[in-house]
Amino acid sequence: MKRRDMLKLAAVGAALLTTTALLTSGNAYAQDKKWKIGFSQVTTIEPWRAQFNKDILAEAAKHPDVELIVTDGEDKTEKQVADVENLIRQEVDALLVSPKESAGLTGVVQQAIDAKIPVFVLDRNVETKDYTQFVGGDNKLIGRAAGEYAVELLGGKGKAAGNVVEIWGGMGTQPAHDRHDGFHEFTDKEPGIKYLLDQQSGDWKQDQAYNIMATALRNNETIDLVYGHNDPMAYGAYLAAKDVGREKDIKFIGIDGLPNEGVTLVNNGELTATFTYVTPGAEGLRQAIKFLNGEQVEKTITLPTEKITKENAAQILKDNGL
Amino acid sequence: MSILNVLSRTKLYWGLIAIFLIGVLGSPISSKGNNIFLSYGNLLDVLRQVSTTGLIATGMTAVIITGGIDLSVGSLMAICTVVCAMLLTVPGVTPAVVLGVPTVAVTALCLGILATRFIFLNIEKSRAGSQATHDIRLDGVRGLVTPAIVGVILCSLVLWFLLPQVGSKFGVLGVLLVAPCVGLLFGALNGFIIVAGRLQPFIVTLAMMVTALGIARLTAGQNNAVLPVYTGSNATADFEMLRSLVFGVIPMPGLFFLGAILIYGAVLRFTPFGRYVYAIGGNEEAARLSGIAAGRVKIATYAVSGLLAGVAAVLYVAQYRQGKPDAGAGLELDAIAAVVIGGTSLMGGRGSLIGTFCGVLIFGLLSNILQLHNINSNLQLVLKGMIIIGTVLVQERNAVDLLFYLRLPGGKAARKETTAAKRPSKETPSLNLGGNKK
């Protein structure tokens, strides 16, 4: 009896000692850094978010005087709010937040602002105007670019004709609505373009898009163009067409243009084109460092988009070391 | 009576103390030379962060003690956040109203029945000396007429304050009452199906988890939209109050959590109901045979679980200013883990709310420490999983056996002294009641 208790005590004591030793040793290295910058990310599972993190880490590697802390919200509002609270307690010099939702993160961002920490909001806005800067892409702009190109593919302005399948992202999400509205600004002017589906949502996922497209292929003799709100969905639609041997007579347009995803697909000739939705990671960090060094920064920065087709895809892959 | 005896009797708190010590000793130091982990703000953050999981785990504890499990709590919380946010922001007849009004009506009716029965019982007790046991008036109370009238009055009072004037003080209070009612009703439905259908709690609550998620999404409409509650739109001072610090010390959600632990803990500890819960978990058949209304007690535990999910939902809406169908996703697993770390057996019959409280705090402090040290988030998950296993091993006193199997020093063969007194066995007595009735 007694001996077992002794053993337990010893075990607990040893565990205590080792963990504290481990934890304290980990803290000693970051003393020579000038700035401590915290970045709260929503999730690391989504490809676009993973690219986002890659970009910001690559940028941080160029600044030896910056210590960057990246947290992962595991796709939960609660977790992300806890992460930001934690970064505030760690007294970071600047805070970069890419909110999961506008409403959910507003309170804690306000808390950071009240604690005199400069806040840089990335990709999605919050419901306060006191932040230092907002950096993000414009989905409407991208939708317009995609719409313009779609009209061009289907025969040009005034003459465009064909059946279009549009596969939505999440129905309730702003990006999906923006990508839809921008696209239709161009295509709605063309009387020859017909839409085959009424607001079918693939929830940004490849497998759901596959099923939507499989049904559409069964129901329609001719489909000329597929517009997916992101690359995986466009690719899912491509696979569905391929499985019934009709991929050759359909054009596929996606959005996001990640090097290891959309660009590769375009390069393989599977997608016709994709439009980059640049992650604000690198630009956001550059702006934050600029601000910490005492320079002025603009209130809002909108990132441009780029069309990626067969012509330039190989070059972009080369630039990204793929 | 050595110090070790005391230690082994309080083994519940070891984990908590150990985690806390690790936090204090290994805490990063802020630029001003303060201990970040021990800073007042940080500890308050932890308490607020765990309060949602904590409330859910509180309800879950009683369910698990009866030998059941409730997987639907996360989805129930989602429904409640959606209903709450929608009532606060969207005017007119919305799905939330369609869901909320009948719920309040049913709850008020049940409360009316309970209240009148309670009063009636006391009247009968006081008149036990007299011969008038079959008084006409008492028969009226015993039936449904009077309870129904009381219920309708209660219900109309709530609704009177609820719908036309959400902007007003009472309106918001009404909304905050509706969400727990919704949770309560769904929880009771869980319990009813389990008891009346004689089904496994696991499968019933799993089905409810899916169903409730669907209902939450339907209610929110627009394919799982987030419903933001803007400050200043309809959120009045009461709403502000739910995220403030009480007396400038304890965050309101934390107070709710502590309150739930204390009240429900007292109920489980000191009331007949609590003893029934343990008895059912120990041996349901025996409990039933000794005259416990096992079905009712089980329904009550599931209903309370739902109710607390509703309370957690209200706090969620106040905290994050939004309701959404994926709020509380995966929460049931966190809650179950916290309950089990707190020493409650999944077999039923054993456990305590104090243990759950420790379990929840262990979880919260652990997350906080790992985050303060900026450990890679994926590694954090691995560490959390290992800690759960380790803690439960120590709780169940099986660590020594494991060491023995692995032929490691400090191991001992499984002891013979696993006394029946400490652990009620789960064997059902072989009552041959004829047929294959279970």
JSON list of C-alpha atoms in Angstrom, two decimals, chain B residues 163-351:
[
{"chain": "B", "resi": 163, "resn": "LEU", "atom": "CA", "xyz": [-42.70, 38.90, -28.40]},
{"chain": "B", "resi": 164, "resn": "PRO", "atom": "CA", "xyz": [-44.03, 42.40, -28.86]},
{"chain": "B", "resi": 165, "resn": "GLN", "atom": "CA", "xyz": [-41.23, 44.16, -27.10]},
{"chain": "B", "resi": 166, "resn": "VAL", "atom": "CA", "xyz": [-37.96, 42.37, -27.64]},
{"chain": "B", "resi": 167, "resn": "GLY", "atom": "CA", "xyz": [-36.20, 45.71, -27.51]},
{"chain": "B", "resi": 168, "resn": "SER", "atom": "CA", "xyz": [-37.35, 46.29, -24.00]},
{"chain": "B", "resi": 169, "resn": "LYS", "atom": "CA", "xyz": [-35.80, 45.01, -20.83]},
{"chain": "B", "resi": 170, "resn": "PHE", "atom": "CA", "xyz": [-38.44, 42.36, -20.21]},
{"chain": "B", "resi": 171, "resn": "GLY", "atom": "CA", "xyz": [-38.36, 41.26, -23.82]},
{"chain": "B", "resi": 172, "resn": "VAL", "atom": "CA", "xyz": [-34.69, 40.36, -23.65]},
{"chain": "B", "resi": 173, "resn": "LEU", "atom": "CA", "xyz": [-35.23, 38.59, -20.34]},
{"chain": "B", "resi": 174, "resn": "GLY", "atom": "CA", "xyz": [-38.03, 36.63, -21.97]},
{"chain": "B", "resi": 175, "resn": "VAL", "atom": "CA", "xyz": [-35.75, 35.60, -24.83]},
{"chain": "B", "resi": 176, "resn": "LEU", "atom": "CA", "xyz": [-33.12, 34.49, -22.37]},
{"chain": "B", "resi": 177, "resn": "LEU", "atom": "CA", "xyz": [-35.76, 32.28, -20.77]},
{"chain": "B", "resi": 178, "resn": "VAL", "atom": "CA", "xyz": [-36.86, 30.71, -24.03]},
{"chain": "B", "resi": 179, "resn": "ALA", "atom": "CA", "xyz": [-33.52, 29.14, -24.99]},
{"chain": "B", "resi": 180, "resn": "PRO", "atom": "CA", "xyz": [-33.20, 27.02, -21.82]},
{"chain": "B", "resi": 181, "resn": "CYS", "atom": "CA", "xyz": [-36.84, 25.97, -22.28]},
{"chain": "B", "resi": 182, "resn": "VAL", "atom": "CA", "xyz": [-36.06, 24.71, -25.77]},
{"chain": "B", "resi": 183, "resn": "GLY", "atom": "CA", "xyz": [-33.09, 22.78, -24.43]},
{"chain": "B", "resi": 184, "resn": "LEU", "atom": "CA", "xyz": [-35.18, 21.36, -21.62]},
{"chain": "B", "resi": 185, "resn": "LEU", "atom": "CA", "xyz": [-37.87, 20.13, -23.97]},
{"chain": "B", "resi": 186, "resn": "PHE", "atom": "CA", "xyz": [-35.46, 18.43, -26.35]},
{"chain": "B", "resi": 187, "resn": "GLY", "atom": "CA", "xyz": [-33.58, 16.89, -23.43]},
{"chain": "B", "resi": 188, "resn": "ALA", "atom": "CA", "xyz": [-36.83, 15.57, -21.98]},
{"chain": "B", "resi": 189, "resn": "LEU", "atom": "CA", "xyz": [-37.69, 14.15, -25.39]},
{"chain": "B", "resi": 190, "resn": "ASN", "atom": "CA", "xyz": [-34.35, 12.34, -25.39]},
{"chain": "B", "resi": 191, "resn": "GLY", "atom": "CA", "xyz": [-35.09, 10.82, -22.00]},
{"chain": "B", "resi": 192, "resn": "PHE", "atom": "CA", "xyz": [-38.64, 9.94, -22.95]},
{"chain": "B", "resi": 193, "resn": "ILE", "atom": "CA", "xyz": [-37.60, 8.02, -26.07]},
{"chain": "B", "resi": 194, "resn": "ILE", "atom": "CA", "xyz": [-34.87, 6.21, -24.14]},
{"chain": "B", "resi": 195, "resn": "VAL", "atom": "CA", "xyz": [-37.18, 5.18, -21.33]},
{"chain": "B", "resi": 196, "resn": "ALA", "atom": "CA", "xyz": [-40.40, 4.56, -23.25]},
{"chain": "B", "resi": 197, "resn": "GLY", "atom": "CA", "xyz": [-38.73, 2.88, -26.21]},
{"chain": "B", "resi": 198, "resn": "ARG", "atom": "CA", "xyz": [-36.27, 0.98, -24.01]},
{"chain": "B", "resi": 199, "resn": "LEU", "atom": "CA", "xyz": [-33.45, 1.94, -26.36]},
{"chain": "B", "resi": 200, "resn": "GLN", "atom": "CA", "xyz": [-29.77, 2.51, -25.82]},
{"chain": "B", "resi": 201, "resn": "PRO", "atom": "CA", "xyz": [-29.05, 6.10, -24.78]},
{"chain": "B", "resi": 202, "resn": "PHE", "atom": "CA", "xyz": [-26.10, 6.13, -27.15]},
{"chain": "B", "resi": 203, "resn": "ILE", "atom": "CA", "xyz": [-28.16, 5.59, -30.26]},
{"chain": "B", "resi": 204, "resn": "VAL", "atom": "CA", "xyz": [-31.07, 7.80, -29.22]},
{"chain": "B", "resi": 205, "resn": "THR", "atom": "CA", "xyz": [-28.90, 10.78, -28.41]},
{"chain": "B", "resi": 206, "resn": "LEU", "atom": "CA", "xyz": [-26.82, 10.17, -31.53]},
{"chain": "B", "resi": 207, "resn": "ALA", "atom": "CA", "xyz": [-30.01, 10.38, -33.58]},
{"chain": "B", "resi": 208, "resn": "MET", "atom": "CA", "xyz": [-31.02, 13.49, -31.66]},
{"chain": "B", "resi": 209, "resn": "MET", "atom": "CA", "xyz": [-27.62, 15.03, -32.34]},
{"chain": "B", "resi": 210, "resn": "VAL", "atom": "CA", "xyz": [-28.22, 14.74, -36.08]},
{"chain": "B", "resi": 211, "resn": "THR", "atom": "CA", "xyz": [-31.87, 15.76, -35.87]},
{"chain": "B", "resi": 212, "resn": "ALA", "atom": "CA", "xyz": [-31.16, 18.79, -33.72]},
{"chain": "B", "resi": 213, "resn": "LEU", "atom": "CA", "xyz": [-28.40, 19.95, -36.03]},
{"chain": "B", "resi": 214, "resn": "GLY", "atom": "CA", "xyz": [-30.86, 19.78, -38.90]},
{"chain": "B", "resi": 215, "resn": "ILE", "atom": "CA", "xyz": [-33.47, 21.71, -36.94]},
{"chain": "B", "resi": 216, "resn": "ALA", "atom": "CA", "xyz": [-30.88, 24.32, -36.02]},
{"chain": "B", "resi": 217, "resn": "ARG", "atom": "CA", "xyz": [-29.95, 24.78, -39.67]},
{"chain": "B", "resi": 218, "resn": "LEU", "atom": "CA", "xyz": [-33.57, 24.91, -40.77]},
{"chain": "B", "resi": 219, "resn": "THR", "atom": "CA", "xyz": [-34.29, 27.51, -38.13]},
{"chain": "B", "resi": 220, "resn": "ALA", "atom": "CA", "xyz": [-31.31, 29.62, -39.09]},
{"chain": "B", "resi": 221, "resn": "GLY", "atom": "CA", "xyz": [-32.34, 29.36, -42.72]},
{"chain": "B", "resi": 222, "resn": "GLN", "atom": "CA", "xyz": [-30.15, 30.52, -45.59]},
{"chain": "B", "resi": 223, "resn": "ASN", "atom": "CA", "xyz": [-28.18, 27.32, -45.31]},
{"chain": "B", "resi": 224, "resn": "ASN", "atom": "CA", "xyz": [-26.46, 27.57, -41.93]},
{"chain": "B", "resi": 225, "resn": "ALA", "atom": "CA", "xyz": [-26.12, 31.32, -41.73]},
{"chain": "B", "resi": 226, "resn": "VAL", "atom": "CA", "xyz": [-24.53, 33.02, -38.79]},
{"chain": "B", "resi": 227, "resn": "LEU", "atom": "CA", "xyz": [-26.96, 35.28, -36.97]},
{"chain": "B", "resi": 228, "resn": "PRO", "atom": "CA", "xyz": [-25.05, 38.21, -35.59]},
{"chain": "B", "resi": 229, "resn": "VAL", "atom": "CA", "xyz": [-26.48, 40.06, -32.60]},
{"chain": "B", "resi": 230, "resn": "TYR", "atom": "CA", "xyz": [-25.27, 43.60, -32.90]},
{"chain": "B", "resi": 231, "resn": "THR", "atom": "CA", "xyz": [-24.58, 45.51, -29.80]},
{"chain": "B", "resi": 232, "resn": "GLY", "atom": "CA", "xyz": [-27.03, 48.30, -29.52]},
{"chain": "B", "resi": 233, "resn": "SER", "atom": "CA", "xyz": [-29.57, 46.77, -31.91]},
{"chain": "B", "resi": 234, "resn": "ASN", "atom": "CA", "xyz": [-31.66, 44.85, -29.43]},
{"chain": "B", "resi": 235, "resn": "ALA", "atom": "CA", "xyz": [-29.11, 43.80, -26.90]},
{"chain": "B", "resi": 236, "resn": "THR", "atom": "CA", "xyz": [-29.90, 45.82, -23.85]},
{"chain": "B", "resi": 237, "resn": "ALA", "atom": "CA", "xyz": [-28.25, 46.19, -20.50]},
{"chain": "B", "resi": 238, "resn": "ASP", "atom": "CA", "xyz": [-29.29, 42.66, -19.46]},
{"chain": "B", "resi": 239, "resn": "PHE", "atom": "CA", "xyz": [-27.42, 41.26, -22.36]},
{"chain": "B", "resi": 240, "resn": "GLU", "atom": "CA", "xyz": [-24.35, 43.30, -21.47]},
{"chain": "B", "resi": 241, "resn": "MET", "atom": "CA", "xyz": [-24.68, 41.95, -17.96]},
{"chain": "B", "resi": 242, "resn": "LEU", "atom": "CA", "xyz": [-24.15, 38.38, -19.13]},
{"chain": "B", "resi": 243, "resn": "ARG", "atom": "CA", "xyz": [-20.61, 39.06, -20.20]},
{"chain": "B", "resi": 244, "resn": "SER", "atom": "CA", "xyz": [-19.67, 41.48, -17.47]},
{"chain": "B", "resi": 245, "resn": "LEU", "atom": "CA", "xyz": [-17.69, 40.74, -14.35]},
{"chain": "B", "resi": 246, "resn": "VAL", "atom": "CA", "xyz": [-19.87, 40.19, -11.31]},
{"chain": "B", "resi": 247, "resn": "PHE", "atom": "CA", "xyz": [-18.74, 42.58, -8.60]},
{"chain": "B", "resi": 248, "resn": "GLY", "atom": "CA", "xyz": [-15.77, 43.17, -10.88]},
{"chain": "B", "resi": 249, "resn": "VAL", "atom": "CA", "xyz": [-14.39, 39.78, -9.85]},
{"chain": "B", "resi": 250, "resn": "ILE", "atom": "CA", "xyz": [-15.96, 36.72, -11.47]},
{"chain": "B", "resi": 251, "resn": "PRO", "atom": "CA", "xyz": [-17.02, 36.61, -15.11]},
{"chain": "B", "resi": 252, "resn": "MET", "atom": "CA", "xyz": [-20.75, 35.95, -15.38]},
{"chain": "B", "resi": 253, "resn": "PRO", "atom": "CA", "xyz": [-20.42, 32.70, -17.37]},
{"chain": "B", "resi": 254, "resn": "GLY", "atom": "CA", "xyz": [-18.04, 31.42, -14.72]},
{"chain": "B", "resi": 255, "resn": "LEU", "atom": "CA", "xyz": [-20.58, 32.27, -12.05]},
{"chain": "B", "resi": 256, "resn": "PHE", "atom": "CA", "xyz": [-23.24, 30.30, -13.90]},
{"chain": "B", "resi": 257, "resn": "PHE", "atom": "CA", "xyz": [-20.89, 27.33, -14.13]},
{"chain": "B", "resi": 258, "resn": "LEU", "atom": "CA", "xyz": [-19.99, 27.46, -10.45]},
{"chain": "B", "resi": 259, "resn": "GLY", "atom": "CA", "xyz": [-23.66, 27.89, -9.56]},
{"chain": "B", "resi": 260, "resn": "ALA", "atom": "CA", "xyz": [-24.67, 24.90, -11.65]},
{"chain": "B", "resi": 261, "resn": "ILE", "atom": "CA", "xyz": [-21.96, 22.75, -10.07]},
{"chain": "B", "resi": 262, "resn": "LEU", "atom": "CA", "xyz": [-22.94, 23.76, -6.54]},
{"chain": "B", "resi": 263, "resn": "ILE", "atom": "CA", "xyz": [-26.71, 23.44, -6.97]},
{"chain": "B", "resi": 264, "resn": "TYR", "atom": "CA", "xyz": [-26.71, 20.23, -9.00]},
{"chain": "B", "resi": 265, "resn": "GLY", "atom": "CA", "xyz": [-23.95, 18.86, -6.77]},
{"chain": "B", "resi": 266, "resn": "ALA", "atom": "CA", "xyz": [-26.07, 19.48, -3.69]},
{"chain": "B", "resi": 267, "resn": "VAL", "atom": "CA", "xyz": [-29.06, 17.86, -5.38]},
{"chain": "B", "resi": 268, "resn": "LEU", "atom": "CA", "xyz": [-27.07, 14.74, -6.26]},
{"chain": "B", "resi": 269, "resn": "ARG", "atom": "CA", "xyz": [-25.51, 14.59, -2.85]},
{"chain": "B", "resi": 270, "resn": "PHE", "atom": "CA", "xyz": [-28.26, 15.38, -0.40]},
{"chain": "B", "resi": 271, "resn": "THR", "atom": "CA", "xyz": [-31.63, 14.68, -1.97]},
{"chain": "B", "resi": 272, "resn": "PRO", "atom": "CA", "xyz": [-33.51, 11.44, -2.61]},
{"chain": "B", "resi": 273, "resn": "PHE", "atom": "CA", "xyz": [-33.37, 12.23, -6.31]},
{"chain": "B", "resi": 274, "resn": "GLY", "atom": "CA", "xyz": [-29.58, 12.20, -6.17]},
{"chain": "B", "resi": 275, "resn": "ARG", "atom": "CA", "xyz": [-29.55, 8.87, -4.40]},
{"chain": "B", "resi": 276, "resn": "TYR", "atom": "CA", "xyz": [-31.88, 7.45, -7.03]},
{"chain": "B", "resi": 277, "resn": "VAL", "atom": "CA", "xyz": [-29.49, 8.61, -9.75]},
{"chain": "B", "resi": 278, "resn": "TYR", "atom": "CA", "xyz": [-26.63, 6.70, -8.14]},
{"chain": "B", "resi": 279, "resn": "ALA", "atom": "CA", "xyz": [-28.81, 3.69, -7.44]},
{"chain": "B", "resi": 280, "resn": "ILE", "atom": "CA", "xyz": [-29.92, 3.46, -11.06]},
{"chain": "B", "resi": 281, "resn": "GLY", "atom": "CA", "xyz": [-26.34, 3.65, -12.23]},
{"chain": "B", "resi": 282, "resn": "GLY", "atom": "CA", "xyz": [-25.28, 0.97, -9.78]},
{"chain": "B", "resi": 283, "resn": "ASN", "atom": "CA", "xyz": [-27.96, -1.49, -10.75]},
{"chain": "B", "resi": 284, "resn": "GLU", "atom": "CA", "xyz": [-31.04, -0.36, -12.56]},
{"chain": "B", "resi": 285, "resn": "GLU", "atom": "CA", "xyz": [-32.96, -3.59, -12.08]},
{"chain": "B", "resi": 286, "resn": "ALA", "atom": "CA", "xyz": [-32.36, -3.57, -8.35]},
{"chain": "B", "resi": 287, "resn": "ALA", "atom": "CA", "xyz": [-33.30, 0.08, -8.13]},
{"chain": "B", "resi": 288, "resn": "ARG", "atom": "CA", "xyz": [-36.53, -0.55, -9.98]},
{"chain": "B", "resi": 289, "resn": "LEU", "atom": "CA", "xyz": [-37.36, -3.49, -7.73]},
{"chain": "B", "resi": 290, "resn": "SER", "atom": "CA", "xyz": [-36.79, -1.42, -4.65]},
{"chain": "B", "resi": 291, "resn": "GLY", "atom": "CA", "xyz": [-39.44, 1.00, -5.76]},
{"chain": "B", "resi": 292, "resn": "ILE", "atom": "CA", "xyz": [-37.54, 3.76, -7.51]},
{"chain": "B", "resi": 293, "resn": "ALA", "atom": "CA", "xyz": [-39.30, 5.28, -10.49]},
{"chain": "B", "resi": 294, "resn": "ALA", "atom": "CA", "xyz": [-36.23, 4.76, -12.61]},
{"chain": "B", "resi": 295, "resn": "GLY", "atom": "CA", "xyz": [-37.81, 6.01, -15.82]},
{"chain": "B", "resi": 296, "resn": "ARG", "atom": "CA", "xyz": [-38.79, 9.36, -14.40]},
{"chain": "B", "resi": 297, "resn": "VAL", "atom": "CA", "xyz": [-35.42, 9.92, -12.81]},
{"chain": "B", "resi": 298, "resn": "LYS", "atom": "CA", "xyz": [-33.67, 9.15, -16.08]},
{"chain": "B", "resi": 299, "resn": "ILE", "atom": "CA", "xyz": [-35.92, 11.49, -18.04]},
{"chain": "B", "resi": 300, "resn": "ALA", "atom": "CA", "xyz": [-35.19, 14.19, -15.49]},
{"chain": "B", "resi": 301, "resn": "THR", "atom": "CA", "xyz": [-31.41, 13.81, -15.87]},
{"chain": "B", "resi": 302, "resn": "TYR", "atom": "CA", "xyz": [-31.64, 14.12, -19.67]},
{"chain": "B", "resi": 303, "resn": "ALA", "atom": "CA", "xyz": [-33.97, 17.10, -19.34]},
{"chain": "B", "resi": 304, "resn": "VAL", "atom": "CA", "xyz": [-31.56, 18.87, -17.01]},
{"chain": "B", "resi": 305, "resn": "SER", "atom": "CA", "xyz": [-28.73, 18.10, -19.42]},
{"chain": "B", "resi": 306, "resn": "GLY", "atom": "CA", "xyz": [-30.72, 19.81, -22.17]},
{"chain": "B", "resi": 307, "resn": "LEU", "atom": "CA", "xyz": [-31.59, 22.71, -19.90]},
{"chain": "B", "resi": 308, "resn": "LEU", "atom": "CA", "xyz": [-27.95, 23.36, -19.08]},
{"chain": "B", "resi": 309, "resn": "ALA", "atom": "CA", "xyz": [-27.12, 23.19, -22.79]},
{"chain": "B", "resi": 310, "resn": "GLY", "atom": "CA", "xyz": [-29.72, 25.94, -23.20]},
{"chain": "B", "resi": 311, "resn": "VAL", "atom": "CA", "xyz": [-28.14, 28.03, -20.47]},
{"chain": "B", "resi": 312, "resn": "ALA", "atom": "CA", "xyz": [-24.73, 27.54, -22.09]},
{"chain": "B", "resi": 313, "resn": "ALA", "atom": "CA", "xyz": [-26.28, 28.69, -25.37]},
{"chain": "B", "resi": 314, "resn": "VAL", "atom": "CA", "xyz": [-27.55, 31.93, -23.83]},
{"chain": "B", "resi": 315, "resn": "LEU", "atom": "CA", "xyz": [-24.07, 32.63, -22.48]},
{"chain": "B", "resi": 316, "resn": "TYR", "atom": "CA", "xyz": [-22.61, 31.80, -25.88]},
{"chain": "B", "resi": 317, "resn": "VAL", "atom": "CA", "xyz": [-24.86, 34.31, -27.61]},
{"chain": "B", "resi": 318, "resn": "ALA", "atom": "CA", "xyz": [-24.03, 36.97, -25.06]},
{"chain": "B", "resi": 319, "resn": "GLN", "atom": "CA", "xyz": [-20.33, 36.28, -25.30]},
{"chain": "B", "resi": 320, "resn": "TYR", "atom": "CA", "xyz": [-19.84, 35.95, -29.04]},
{"chain": "B", "resi": 321, "resn": "ARG", "atom": "CA", "xyz": [-22.78, 38.14, -30.10]},
{"chain": "B", "resi": 322, "resn": "GLN", "atom": "CA", "xyz": [-24.03, 35.55, -32.54]},
{"chain": "B", "resi": 323, "resn": "GLY", "atom": "CA", "xyz": [-25.99, 32.36, -32.83]},
{"chain": "B", "resi": 324, "resn": "LYS", "atom": "CA", "xyz": [-25.13, 29.72, -35.37]},
{"chain": "B", "resi": 325, "resn": "PRO", "atom": "CA", "xyz": [-25.94, 26.11, -36.19]},
{"chain": "B", "resi": 326, "resn": "ASP", "atom": "CA", "xyz": [-22.39, 24.88, -35.73]},
{"chain": "B", "resi": 327, "resn": "ALA", "atom": "CA", "xyz": [-21.98, 26.38, -32.27]},
{"chain": "B", "resi": 328, "resn": "GLY", "atom": "CA", "xyz": [-21.06, 23.68, -29.81]},
{"chain": "B", "resi": 329, "resn": "ALA", "atom": "CA", "xyz": [-19.92, 21.25, -32.48]},
{"chain": "B", "resi": 330, "resn": "GLY", "atom": "CA", "xyz": [-17.82, 18.55, -30.83]},
{"chain": "B", "resi": 331, "resn": "LEU", "atom": "CA", "xyz": [-18.62, 19.91, -27.41]},
{"chain": "B", "resi": 332, "resn": "GLU", "atom": "CA", "xyz": [-20.18, 16.65, -26.22]},
{"chain": "B", "resi": 333, "resn": "LEU", "atom": "CA", "xyz": [-16.84, 14.87, -26.54]},
{"chain": "B", "resi": 334, "resn": "ASP", "atom": "CA", "xyz": [-14.99, 17.55, -24.59]},
{"chain": "B", "resi": 335, "resn": "ALA", "atom": "CA", "xyz": [-17.64, 17.35, -21.90]},
{"chain": "B", "resi": 336, "resn": "ILE", "atom": "CA", "xyz": [-17.49, 13.54, -21.71]},
{"chain": "B", "resi": 337, "resn": "ALA", "atom": "CA", "xyz": [-13.70, 13.70, -21.47]},
{"chain": "B", "resi": 338, "resn": "ALA", "atom": "CA", "xyz": [-13.90, 16.21, -18.63]},
{"chain": "B", "resi": 339, "resn": "VAL", "atom": "CA", "xyz": [-16.46, 14.09, -16.81]},
{"chain": "B", "resi": 340, "resn": "VAL", "atom": "CA", "xyz": [-14.35, 10.95, -17.11]},
{"chain": "B", "resi": 341, "resn": "ILE", "atom": "CA", "xyz": [-11.17, 12.74, -16.06]},
{"chain": "B", "resi": 342, "resn": "GLY", "atom": "CA", "xyz": [-13.16, 13.82, -13.03]},
{"chain": "B", "resi": 343, "resn": "GLY", "atom": "CA", "xyz": [-13.44, 10.19, -11.96]},
{"chain": "B", "resi": 344, "resn": "THR", "atom": "CA", "xyz": [-16.97, 9.43, -13.12]},
{"chain": "B", "resi": 345, "resn": "SER", "atom": "CA", "xyz": [-17.28, 5.93, -14.48]},
{"chain": "B", "resi": 346, "resn": "LEU", "atom": "CA", "xyz": [-18.84, 5.47, -17.90]},
{"chain": "B", "resi": 347, "resn": "MET", "atom": "CA", "xyz": [-20.31, 2.27, -16.50]},
{"chain": "B", "resi": 348, "resn": "GLY", "atom": "CA", "xyz": [-22.46, 4.36, -14.22]},
{"chain": "B", "resi": 349, "resn": "GLY", "atom": "CA", "xyz": [-22.96, 4.39, -10.48]},
{"chain": "B", "resi": 350, "resn": "ARG", "atom": "CA", "xyz": [-19.79, 6.22, -9.60]},
{"chain": "B", "resi": 351, "resn": "GLY", "atom": "CA", "xyz": [-18.78, 9.85, -9.86]}
]
